[in-house]
mmCIF file of C-alpha atoms in Angstrom:
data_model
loop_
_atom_site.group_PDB
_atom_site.id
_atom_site.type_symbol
_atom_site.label_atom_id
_atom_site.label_comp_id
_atom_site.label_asym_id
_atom_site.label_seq_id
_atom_site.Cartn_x
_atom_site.Cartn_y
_atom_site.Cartn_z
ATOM 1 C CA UNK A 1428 35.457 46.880 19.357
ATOM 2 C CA UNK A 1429 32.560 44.605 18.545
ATOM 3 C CA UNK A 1430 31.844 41.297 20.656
ATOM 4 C CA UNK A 1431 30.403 38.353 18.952
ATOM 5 C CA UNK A 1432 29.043 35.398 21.088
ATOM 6 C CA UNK A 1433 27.991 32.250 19.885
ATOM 7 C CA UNK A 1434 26.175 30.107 22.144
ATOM 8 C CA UNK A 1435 25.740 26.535 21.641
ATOM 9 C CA UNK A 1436 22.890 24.588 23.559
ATOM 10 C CA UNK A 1437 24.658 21.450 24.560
ATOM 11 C CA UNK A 1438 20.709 20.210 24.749
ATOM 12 C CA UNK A 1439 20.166 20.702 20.982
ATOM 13 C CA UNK A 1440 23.326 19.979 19.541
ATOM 14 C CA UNK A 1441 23.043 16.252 18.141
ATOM 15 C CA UNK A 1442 25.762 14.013 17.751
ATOM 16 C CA UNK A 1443 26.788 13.047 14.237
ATOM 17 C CA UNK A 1444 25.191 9.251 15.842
ATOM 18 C CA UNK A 1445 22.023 10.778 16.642
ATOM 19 C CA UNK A 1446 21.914 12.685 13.645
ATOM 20 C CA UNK A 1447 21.875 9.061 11.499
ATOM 21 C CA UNK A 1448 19.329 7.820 14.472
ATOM 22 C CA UNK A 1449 17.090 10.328 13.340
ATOM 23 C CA UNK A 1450 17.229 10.385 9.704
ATOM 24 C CA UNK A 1451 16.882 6.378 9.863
ATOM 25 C CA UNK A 1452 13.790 6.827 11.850
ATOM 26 C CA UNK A 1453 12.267 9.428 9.610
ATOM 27 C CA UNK A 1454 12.723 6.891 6.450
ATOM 28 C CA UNK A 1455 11.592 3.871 8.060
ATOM 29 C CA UNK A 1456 8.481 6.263 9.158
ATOM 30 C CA UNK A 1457 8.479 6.673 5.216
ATOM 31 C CA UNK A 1458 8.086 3.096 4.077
ATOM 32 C CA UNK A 1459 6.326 2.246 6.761
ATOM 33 C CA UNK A 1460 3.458 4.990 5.368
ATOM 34 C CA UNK A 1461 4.314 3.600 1.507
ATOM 35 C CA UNK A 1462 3.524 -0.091 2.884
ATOM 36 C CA UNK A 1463 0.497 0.818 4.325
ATOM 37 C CA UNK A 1464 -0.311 2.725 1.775
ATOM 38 C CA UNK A 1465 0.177 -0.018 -1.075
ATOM 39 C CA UNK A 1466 -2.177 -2.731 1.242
ATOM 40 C CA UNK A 1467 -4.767 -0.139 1.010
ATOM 41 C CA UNK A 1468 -4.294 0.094 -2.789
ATOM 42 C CA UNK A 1469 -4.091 -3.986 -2.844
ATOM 43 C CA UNK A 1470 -7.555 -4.318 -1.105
ATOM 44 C CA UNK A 1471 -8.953 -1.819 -3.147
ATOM 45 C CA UNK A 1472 -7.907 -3.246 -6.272
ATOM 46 C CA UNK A 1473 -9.411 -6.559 -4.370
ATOM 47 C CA UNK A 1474 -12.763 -4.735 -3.646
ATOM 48 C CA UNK A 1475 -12.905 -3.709 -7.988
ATOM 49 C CA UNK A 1476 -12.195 -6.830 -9.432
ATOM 50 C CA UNK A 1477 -14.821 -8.447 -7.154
ATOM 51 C CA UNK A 1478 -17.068 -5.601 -8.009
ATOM 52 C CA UNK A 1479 -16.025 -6.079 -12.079
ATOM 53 C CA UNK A 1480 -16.465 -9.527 -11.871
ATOM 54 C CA UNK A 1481 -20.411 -8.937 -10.734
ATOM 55 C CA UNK A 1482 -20.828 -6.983 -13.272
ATOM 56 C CA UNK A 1483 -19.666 -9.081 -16.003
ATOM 57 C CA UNK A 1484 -22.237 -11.171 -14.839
ATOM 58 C CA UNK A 1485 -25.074 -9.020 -14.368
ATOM 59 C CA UNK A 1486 -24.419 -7.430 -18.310
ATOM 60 C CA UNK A 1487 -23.901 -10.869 -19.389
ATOM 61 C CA UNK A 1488 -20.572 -11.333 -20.770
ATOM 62 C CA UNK A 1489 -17.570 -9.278 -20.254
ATOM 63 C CA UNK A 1490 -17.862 -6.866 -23.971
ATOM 64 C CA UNK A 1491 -21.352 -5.949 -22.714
ATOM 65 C CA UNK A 1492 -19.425 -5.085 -19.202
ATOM 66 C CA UNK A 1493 -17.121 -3.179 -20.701
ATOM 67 C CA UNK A 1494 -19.230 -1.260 -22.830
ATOM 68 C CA UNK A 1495 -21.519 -0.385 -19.347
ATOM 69 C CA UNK A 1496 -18.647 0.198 -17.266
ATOM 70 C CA UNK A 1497 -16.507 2.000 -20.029
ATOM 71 C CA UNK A 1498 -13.687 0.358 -18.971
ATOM 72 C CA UNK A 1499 -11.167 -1.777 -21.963
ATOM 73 C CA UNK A 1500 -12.276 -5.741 -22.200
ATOM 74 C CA UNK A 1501 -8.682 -6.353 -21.140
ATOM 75 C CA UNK A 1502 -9.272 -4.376 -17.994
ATOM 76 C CA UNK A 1503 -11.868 -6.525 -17.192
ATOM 77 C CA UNK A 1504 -10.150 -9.650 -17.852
ATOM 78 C CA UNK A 1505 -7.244 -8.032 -15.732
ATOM 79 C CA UNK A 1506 -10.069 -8.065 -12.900
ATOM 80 C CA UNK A 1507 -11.713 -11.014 -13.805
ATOM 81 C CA UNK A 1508 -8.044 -12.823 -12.964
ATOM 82 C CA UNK A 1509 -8.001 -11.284 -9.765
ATOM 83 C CA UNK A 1510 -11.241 -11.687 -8.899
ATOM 84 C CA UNK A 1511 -10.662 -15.677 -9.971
ATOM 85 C CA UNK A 1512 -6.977 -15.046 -7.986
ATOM 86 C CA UNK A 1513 -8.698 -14.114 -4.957
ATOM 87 C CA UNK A 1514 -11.557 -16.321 -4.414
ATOM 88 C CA UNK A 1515 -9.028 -18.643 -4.747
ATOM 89 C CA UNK A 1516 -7.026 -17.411 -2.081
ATOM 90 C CA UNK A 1517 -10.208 -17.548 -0.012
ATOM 91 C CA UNK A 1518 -11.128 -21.299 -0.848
ATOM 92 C CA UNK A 1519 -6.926 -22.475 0.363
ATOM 93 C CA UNK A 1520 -7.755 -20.339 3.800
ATOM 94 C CA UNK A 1521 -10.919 -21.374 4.011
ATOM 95 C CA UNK A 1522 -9.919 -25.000 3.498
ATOM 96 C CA UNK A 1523 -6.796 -24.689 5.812
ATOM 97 C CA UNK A 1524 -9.021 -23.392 8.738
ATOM 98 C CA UNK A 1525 -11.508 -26.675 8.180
ATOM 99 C CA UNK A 1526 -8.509 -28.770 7.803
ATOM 100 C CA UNK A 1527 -7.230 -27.488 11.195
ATOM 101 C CA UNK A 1528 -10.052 -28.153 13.132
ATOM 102 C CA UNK A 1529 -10.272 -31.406 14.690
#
């Protein structure tokens, strides 16, 4: 005659609840990483266009730019528009913080 025993660990055994706790937690640790993730890519692609946009000015115009940087003209206009985008950004903050200052 052969005995099995199965012993559960009251400790480790999860309710169905906990289960869903835990699975919740692990995807909201996975968009939390994805958000951070796609800021870093935003301020990177902030950091480029400001860097594209120097460029175009040091070759002169932006075919000369993208012939030096090998990179399409409408690449650099893409940048250009965020560079433009951005500095804008920066004037309306800027201009809030002087505004709010008595």
């Amino acid at each position: 005659m052969i005995f099995v025993v199965t012993v559960q660990n009251s400790d480790k055994t999860l309710s169905r609840k906990q289960r869903l706790q835990e699975k919740q937690r692990r995807q909201l640790s996975v968009v939390d990483t994805v958000d951070k993730a796609e800021v870093k890519v935003r301020k990177a692609e902030a950091e480029l266009a400001v860097a594209v946009a120097e460029a175009v000015q040091v070759f002169g115009d932006e075919r000369s730019a993208s012939e030096g940087l090998d990179m399409p003209v409408e690449a650099i206009r893409r940048f250009l528009g965020m560079a433009k985008d951005e500095a804008a950004a920066a004037g309306n903050v800027a201009e809030a913080e002087v505004a709010d200052k008595p």
